[in-house]
Amino acid sequence: MIYLDYNATTPVDERVISKILPFFSMQFGNAASAHPYGRKAHEAVENARSRIARSMGADPSEIIFTSGATESCNLAIKGVLETYRSKGRHIITVTTEHPAVLDTCKWLEQKDAELTYLPVNSAGMIDLKVLETAIRPDTVLVAVMVANNETGVIQPFRRIGELCHKKGVLFFTDATQALGKLPIHVLNDNIDLMAFSGHKIYAPKGIGGLYVRRKNPRVRLSEQIHGGGHEKAMRSGTLNVPDIVGLAEALSICKDPREVQSLQNIQSLRDRLEHALTKLPGVQVNTDRETPRLGHVSNLRFEGTIGRQLLGRLNPDIAVSSGSACSTASNEPSHVLLAMGLSEDQARSSIRFSLGRFTTEQDITTAILKVTDAVRDLSGR
Ligand SMILES: Cc1ncc(COP(=O)(O)O)c(C=O)c1O
């Protein structure tokens, strides 16, 4: 079985596992306890917080630990809207965001928020001029992801942040798929709030974080989980010490020059796969070649009936996803591809290949052969 679904989740890196293990047994303390067990756990958490902050140009006091990006997106959007109520209740987001953002916005809309959903072009990009005209005096937040989980398309996040700051609006970005793969510096990139997750970067599932800017401007958030006042009262709940340690280790491995270099190799493998498969009749990349895109993702559209049957045909040999499989398993056509102007049929005939740290040359050679055979078989050629 070949795993080409790294955008859904990644295996935990062995180097991360070895850092985590002592915190389940020898150093099991509660980071909030005052005795030495607690103090050791607290030190480990604060050390992790500093490493994570440093890796993105933040101050340690600006990092909040959560259970993952879904919670971080909820906390950022609901927390800002509640706090900045006196300014307004208008939020701007994009039709291609992850459900962690879109469904949170829709829920708020049912209460009393006003939402603008920006469209994307056929390559999946927003238009900055459209964003600029959508900003109103009562806009409190602009929520645009760094890179899309289905297509890998990268939005011009630095310029979006610049525009937001010029207009006095907060900028929240979901960097779940981008952190560890693209250089992101919260200050230089004008980011006010940023969600991220462990399990997309070779750390465990169930751990993530939210960057919350404390200066120029100072962002205030209403807590969404009430309790013991952990994380500066922004997110209560006993800290998940092992996974916090793992998240910091995973992120610093991503920054290691050898791993940064290996992203180039992953991109070459992706290019080889994409080049071979787009030679097959009727196969096209969903986005265009000029649009900035993560180097490990290829979202391909196959011919109608072939595309719809292909996923089943590849299973169980090659683990890939239909577009929408990033959330819960559903047969709905991908909202991302529909927003890019594909028909329901085209969206259902698309497959996302996402490569990662442990993908080999041989995996790609085999994947090309298997997909090519399956397409030939299905088309009766
Ligand atoms: C872009 C994006 N945002 C948010 C999430 C949700 O992350 P988590 O699984 O950590 O809640 C995902 C994961 O699928 C994602 O790809």
Coordinates of C-alpha atoms and ligand atoms in Angstrom, one line a residue:
M1 CA 0.0 0.0 0.0
I2 CA 1.4 3.4 -1.0
Y3 CA 0.5 6.4 1.1
L4 CA -0.1 9.5 -1.0
D5 CA -2.5 11.3 1.4
Y6 CA -0.2 13.4 3.6
N7 CA -2.6 16.3 3.5
A8 CA -5.1 14.1 5.4
T9 CA -2.6 13.3 8.0
T10 CA 1.1 12.3 8.5
P11 CA 2.7 9.5 10.4
V12 CA 4.5 10.6 13.6
D13 CA 8.2 11.0 13.0
E14 CA 10.3 8.6 15.1
R15 CA 12.3 11.5 16.4
V16 CA 9.1 13.1 17.7
I17 CA 8.0 9.8 19.3
S18 CA 11.3 9.5 21.3
K19 CA 10.9 13.1 22.7
I20 CA 7.3 12.5 23.7
L21 CA 7.6 9.1 25.5
P22 CA 9.1 10.2 28.8
F23 CA 6.2 12.6 29.3
F24 CA 3.8 9.7 29.5
S25 CA 5.6 8.0 32.4
M26 CA 8.7 9.4 34.1
Q27 CA 7.7 13.1 33.7
F28 CA 3.9 12.8 33.8
G29 CA 3.2 15.9 36.0
N30 CA 0.4 18.4 35.5
A31 CA 2.0 21.6 34.2
A32 CA -0.2 23.6 36.6
S33 CA 1.0 21.8 39.7
A34 CA 3.4 23.7 42.1
H35 CA 5.5 20.6 43.1
P36 CA 8.6 19.3 41.2
Y37 CA 6.5 17.0 39.0
G38 CA 4.5 20.0 37.9
R39 CA 7.4 22.2 37.6
K40 CA 9.2 19.8 35.2
A41 CA 6.1 19.5 33.0
H42 CA 5.7 23.3 33.1
E43 CA 9.3 23.7 32.0
A44 CA 8.8 21.3 29.1
V45 CA 5.7 23.2 28.0
E46 CA 7.4 26.6 28.2
N47 CA 10.4 25.3 26.4
A48 CA 8.1 23.9 23.6
R49 CA 6.2 27.2 23.5
S50 CA 9.5 29.2 23.0
R51 CA 10.7 26.9 20.2
I52 CA 7.4 27.1 18.4
A53 CA 7.2 30.9 18.8
R54 CA 10.8 31.3 17.6
S55 CA 10.1 29.2 14.5
M56 CA 7.4 31.7 13.3
G57 CA 8.8 35.0 14.5
A58 CA 6.4 35.2 17.5
D59 CA 6.8 35.8 21.2
P60 CA 6.2 32.8 23.4
S61 CA 3.4 34.6 25.2
E62 CA 1.5 34.8 21.8
I63 CA 1.2 31.0 21.5
I64 CA -2.0 29.2 22.8
F65 CA -2.1 25.4 22.8
T66 CA -5.3 23.8 21.6
S67 CA -6.5 20.3 20.5
G68 CA -5.9 21.1 16.8
A69 CA -6.6 23.5 14.0
T70 CA -10.4 23.0 14.1
E71 CA -10.4 24.3 17.7
S72 CA -7.9 27.1 16.8
C73 CA -10.1 28.3 14.0
N74 CA -13.2 28.3 16.2
L75 CA -11.4 30.1 19.0
A76 CA -10.0 32.7 16.6
I77 CA -13.2 33.5 14.8
K78 CA -15.7 33.3 17.6
G79 CA -13.3 34.8 20.1
V80 CA -12.6 37.9 17.9
L81 CA -16.3 38.4 17.0
E82 CA -17.4 38.3 20.6
T83 CA -14.6 40.7 21.8
Y84 CA -14.9 43.3 19.0
R85 CA -18.7 43.4 19.0
S86 CA -18.7 47.2 19.6
K87 CA -16.8 47.7 16.3
G88 CA -19.1 45.5 14.2
R89 CA -20.0 41.9 13.3
H90 CA -18.9 41.7 9.7
I91 CA -16.4 38.9 8.7
I92 CA -14.8 38.3 5.3
T93 CA -13.7 34.8 4.3
V94 CA -13.3 32.8 1.1
T95 CA -15.5 30.1 -0.5
T96 CA -12.6 27.6 -0.6
E97 CA -11.7 27.7 3.1
H98 CA -11.7 24.5 5.2
P99 CA -14.9 23.6 7.0
A100 CA -13.2 24.5 10.3
V101 CA -13.5 28.1 9.1
L102 CA -16.5 28.0 6.8
D103 CA -18.8 26.1 9.2
T104 CA -17.8 28.3 12.1
C105 CA -18.7 31.4 9.9
K106 CA -22.0 29.8 8.9
W107 CA -22.9 29.1 12.5
L108 CA -22.1 32.7 13.5
E109 CA -24.1 33.9 10.5
Q110 CA -27.2 32.1 11.9
K111 CA -26.7 34.0 15.1
D112 CA -26.2 37.6 14.0
A113 CA -22.8 37.9 12.1
E114 CA -22.7 39.3 8.6
L115 CA -20.5 37.3 6.2
T116 CA -18.9 38.1 2.9
Y117 CA -17.6 34.9 1.1
L118 CA -15.0 36.0 -1.5
P119 CA -15.0 34.1 -4.7
V120 CA -11.9 32.5 -6.3
N121 CA -10.9 32.4 -10.0
S122 CA -10.5 29.1 -11.9
A123 CA -7.0 28.7 -10.4
G124 CA -8.3 29.0 -6.9
M125 CA -7.0 32.5 -6.1
I126 CA -8.8 35.4 -4.6
D127 CA -8.6 38.9 -6.1
L128 CA -7.1 41.4 -3.7
K129 CA -9.1 44.3 -5.2
V130 CA -12.3 42.4 -4.5
L131 CA -11.1 41.9 -0.9
E132 CA -10.3 45.6 -0.6
T133 CA -13.8 46.7 -1.7
A134 CA -15.4 44.1 0.6
I135 CA -13.8 45.6 3.7
R136 CA -16.3 47.9 5.6
P137 CA -16.1 50.1 8.6
D138 CA -17.8 47.4 10.7
T139 CA -15.5 44.6 9.4
V140 CA -13.8 42.9 12.4
L141 CA -12.0 40.0 10.8
V142 CA -10.6 38.8 7.4
A143 CA -10.1 35.0 7.4
V144 CA -8.1 33.6 4.5
M145 CA -6.0 30.4 4.6
V146 CA -2.4 30.3 3.6
A147 CA -2.6 27.2 1.4
N148 CA -5.5 25.1 0.4
N149 CA -5.7 21.6 1.7
E150 CA -7.2 20.2 -1.5
T151 CA -5.3 22.0 -4.3
G152 CA -2.3 23.3 -2.4
V153 CA -3.0 26.8 -3.9
I154 CA -1.2 29.5 -1.9
Q155 CA -3.1 32.8 -1.3
P156 CA -1.0 36.1 -1.2
F157 CA -1.2 36.1 2.6
R158 CA 1.4 38.7 3.2
R159 CA -0.3 41.2 1.0
I160 CA -3.7 40.3 2.5
G161 CA -2.2 41.1 5.9
E162 CA -0.8 44.3 4.7
L163 CA -4.2 45.4 3.3
C164 CA -5.9 44.4 6.5
H165 CA -3.5 46.4 8.6
K166 CA -3.9 49.4 6.3
K167 CA -7.6 49.2 6.9
G168 CA -7.5 48.5 10.6
V169 CA -9.0 45.0 10.3
L170 CA -7.6 41.9 12.0
F171 CA -6.2 39.2 9.7
F172 CA -6.6 35.5 10.7
T173 CA -5.0 32.8 8.6
D174 CA -5.4 29.0 8.8
A175 CA -1.9 27.8 8.2
T176 CA -2.6 24.1 8.9
Q177 CA -1.3 22.9 5.5
A178 CA 1.5 25.5 5.1
L179 CA 3.4 25.6 8.4
G180 CA 6.6 23.6 8.1
K181 CA 6.4 23.7 4.3
L182 CA 6.5 27.4 3.6
P183 CA 8.5 30.0 5.5
I184 CA 6.0 31.9 7.6
H185 CA 7.0 34.9 9.8
V186 CA 3.9 36.3 11.6
L187 CA 5.4 39.8 11.9
N188 CA 6.8 40.1 8.4
D189 CA 3.7 38.5 7.0
N190 CA 1.3 40.8 8.8
I191 CA -0.6 38.0 10.5
D192 CA -2.7 38.7 13.7
L193 CA -4.0 35.2 14.4
M194 CA -2.8 31.9 12.9
A195 CA -4.1 28.4 13.4
F196 CA -1.9 25.3 13.0
S197 CA -2.0 21.6 13.8
G198 CA 0.4 18.8 14.8
H199 CA -0.8 15.9 12.7
K200 CA 0.0 17.6 9.3
I201 CA 3.7 18.0 10.3
Y202 CA 4.6 14.5 11.7
A203 CA 3.4 15.2 15.3
P204 CA 0.4 13.4 16.9
K205 CA -3.3 14.1 16.2
G206 CA -5.2 16.1 18.8
I207 CA -2.6 18.9 19.3
G208 CA -2.4 22.3 17.7
G209 CA -2.0 25.9 18.4
L210 CA -3.2 29.5 17.8
Y211 CA -0.9 32.4 17.4
V212 CA -2.5 35.6 18.9
R213 CA -0.6 38.8 18.3
R214 CA 0.0 40.9 21.4
K215 CA 1.4 44.1 19.9
N216 CA 0.6 46.4 17.0
P217 CA -2.3 45.6 17.3
R218 CA -2.9 43.7 20.6
V219 CA -5.5 41.1 19.7
R220 CA -8.1 40.2 22.4
L221 CA -10.0 37.0 22.4
S222 CA -13.0 35.7 24.4
E223 CA -12.4 32.2 25.6
Q224 CA -14.6 29.5 24.1
I225 CA -13.7 26.7 26.6
H226 CA -14.3 27.8 30.2
G227 CA -12.6 26.2 33.1
G228 CA -9.4 26.6 35.1
G229 CA -8.0 29.6 33.3
H230 CA -5.2 27.9 31.5
E231 CA -3.4 29.5 28.6
K232 CA -4.0 33.0 29.9
A233 CA -7.6 32.2 30.3
M234 CA -8.0 31.9 26.6
R235 CA -8.3 28.1 26.5
S236 CA -8.9 26.2 29.7
G237 CA -8.1 22.5 30.1
T238 CA -5.1 20.6 31.5
L239 CA -2.2 20.9 29.1
N240 CA -1.4 17.9 26.9
V241 CA 2.3 17.9 27.8
P242 CA 3.5 15.0 25.7
D243 CA 1.9 16.3 22.5
I244 CA 3.0 19.9 23.1
V245 CA 6.6 18.6 23.4
G246 CA 6.0 16.6 20.2
L247 CA 4.6 19.6 18.3
A248 CA 7.7 21.7 19.1
E249 CA 10.0 18.9 18.1
A250 CA 8.1 18.3 14.8
L251 CA 8.2 21.9 13.9
S252 CA 11.9 22.2 14.6
I253 CA 12.5 19.1 12.4
C254 CA 10.6 20.8 9.6
K255 CA 13.0 23.8 10.0
D256 CA 16.1 21.6 9.8
P257 CA 18.1 22.5 6.7
R258 CA 18.1 18.8 5.5
E259 CA 14.3 18.7 5.8
V260 CA 13.9 22.0 4.0
Q261 CA 16.2 20.6 1.3
S262 CA 14.1 17.4 1.2
L263 CA 11.0 19.5 0.3
Q264 CA 12.7 20.1 -3.0
N265 CA 13.0 16.3 -3.6
I266 CA 9.3 15.8 -2.7
Q267 CA 8.4 18.5 -5.2
S268 CA 10.5 16.7 -7.9
L269 CA 8.6 13.5 -7.1
R270 CA 5.3 15.4 -7.3
D271 CA 6.3 16.9 -10.6
R272 CA 7.3 13.5 -12.0
L273 CA 3.9 12.0 -11.0
E274 CA 2.0 15.0 -12.4
H275 CA 3.9 15.0 -15.6
A276 CA 3.3 11.3 -16.2
L277 CA -0.4 11.3 -15.3
T278 CA -1.3 14.4 -17.3
K279 CA 0.1 12.7 -20.4
L280 CA -2.9 10.3 -20.1
P281 CA -5.9 11.4 -22.2
G282 CA -8.3 13.8 -20.4
V283 CA -6.2 14.3 -17.3
Q284 CA -5.7 17.9 -16.1
V285 CA -4.4 19.7 -13.0
N286 CA -7.0 21.5 -11.0
T287 CA -5.4 25.1 -10.9
D288 CA -2.9 26.4 -13.5
R289 CA 0.9 26.1 -13.7
E290 CA 1.5 29.8 -12.9
T291 CA -0.4 29.8 -9.7
P292 CA 1.8 29.4 -6.5
R293 CA 1.1 26.0 -5.0
L294 CA 2.5 23.7 -2.3
G295 CA 5.2 21.5 -3.8
H296 CA 3.8 18.2 -2.5
V297 CA 0.2 18.4 -3.7
S298 CA -1.4 17.5 -7.0
N299 CA -5.1 17.7 -7.5
L300 CA -5.9 16.0 -10.8
R301 CA -9.1 15.8 -12.8
F302 CA -9.8 12.6 -14.8
E303 CA -12.4 12.1 -17.5
G304 CA -15.9 11.7 -16.1
T305 CA -16.8 8.1 -15.6
I306 CA -13.1 7.1 -15.4
G307 CA -12.4 9.6 -12.6
R308 CA -15.4 8.5 -10.6
Q309 CA -14.4 4.9 -10.6
L310 CA -10.7 5.4 -10.3
L311 CA -10.6 6.1 -6.6
G312 CA -12.3 2.7 -5.9
R313 CA -10.0 1.0 -8.4
L314 CA -6.8 2.4 -6.7
N315 CA -8.1 1.3 -3.3
P316 CA -6.4 -0.4 -1.4
D317 CA -3.1 -0.2 -3.3
I318 CA -2.8 3.6 -3.3
A319 CA -4.1 5.7 -0.5
V320 CA -5.3 9.0 -2.0
S321 CA -8.3 11.3 -1.4
S322 CA -11.2 12.7 -3.3
G323 CA -11.2 16.4 -2.6
S324 CA -13.7 16.5 0.2
A325 CA -12.1 13.7 2.2
C326 CA -10.2 16.1 4.3
S327 CA -13.2 16.5 6.6
T328 CA -15.5 13.6 7.2
A329 CA -15.9 10.8 4.6
S330 CA -18.6 12.1 2.3
N331 CA -19.7 11.7 -1.2
E332 CA -20.4 15.4 -1.7
P333 CA -18.4 17.0 -4.6
S334 CA -15.6 19.2 -3.2
H335 CA -16.8 22.7 -2.4
V336 CA -13.3 23.9 -3.3
L337 CA -13.4 22.6 -6.8
L338 CA -17.0 23.8 -7.3
A339 CA -15.9 27.3 -6.2
M340 CA -13.2 27.1 -8.9
G341 CA -15.9 26.6 -11.5
L342 CA -15.7 22.9 -12.0
S343 CA -19.0 21.1 -12.6
E344 CA -20.2 18.5 -10.0
D345 CA -19.2 15.8 -12.4
Q346 CA -15.6 17.2 -12.8
A347 CA -15.3 17.7 -9.1
R348 CA -16.4 14.1 -8.4
S349 CA -13.8 12.9 -11.0
S350 CA -10.9 14.6 -9.2
I351 CA -8.3 13.0 -7.0
R352 CA -5.9 14.6 -4.6
F353 CA -2.4 13.1 -4.4
S354 CA -0.3 14.5 -1.5
L355 CA 3.3 13.4 -0.9
G356 CA 5.4 13.7 2.1
R357 CA 8.6 13.0 4.0
F358 CA 8.5 9.2 3.6
T359 CA 7.5 9.1 -0.1
T360 CA 10.1 7.3 -2.2
E361 CA 11.0 7.3 -5.9
Q362 CA 9.7 3.7 -6.0
D363 CA 6.4 4.8 -4.5
I364 CA 5.9 7.2 -7.3
T365 CA 7.1 4.8 -10.0
T366 CA 4.5 2.3 -8.7
A367 CA 1.8 4.9 -8.4
I368 CA 2.3 6.0 -12.0
L369 CA 2.1 2.4 -13.2
K370 CA -1.0 1.6 -11.2
V371 CA -2.9 4.8 -12.1
T372 CA -2.0 4.4 -15.8
D373 CA -3.1 0.7 -15.8
A374 CA -6.4 1.6 -14.0
V375 CA -7.2 4.5 -16.4
R376 CA -6.4 2.3 -19.5
D377 CA -8.5 -0.5 -18.1
L378 CA -11.5 1.7 -17.3
S379 CA -11.4 3.4 -20.7
G380 CA -11.1 0.0 -22.4
R381 CA -8.0 1.1 -24.3
Ligands
LIG1 C1 -6.6 23.7 6.0 C2 -7.1 22.9 7.2 N1 -7.6 23.5 8.2 C3 -8.0 22.9 9.3 C4 -7.9 21.5 9.4 C5 -8.4 20.8 10.7 O1 -7.3 20.4 11.5 P1 -7.4 19.5 12.7 O2 -7.5 18.1 12.2 O3 -6.1 19.7 13.5 O4 -8.5 19.9 13.5 C6 -7.4 20.8 8.4 C7 -7.2 19.3 8.4 O5 -7.8 18.6 7.7 C8 -6.9 21.5 7.2 O6 -6.4 20.9 6.2

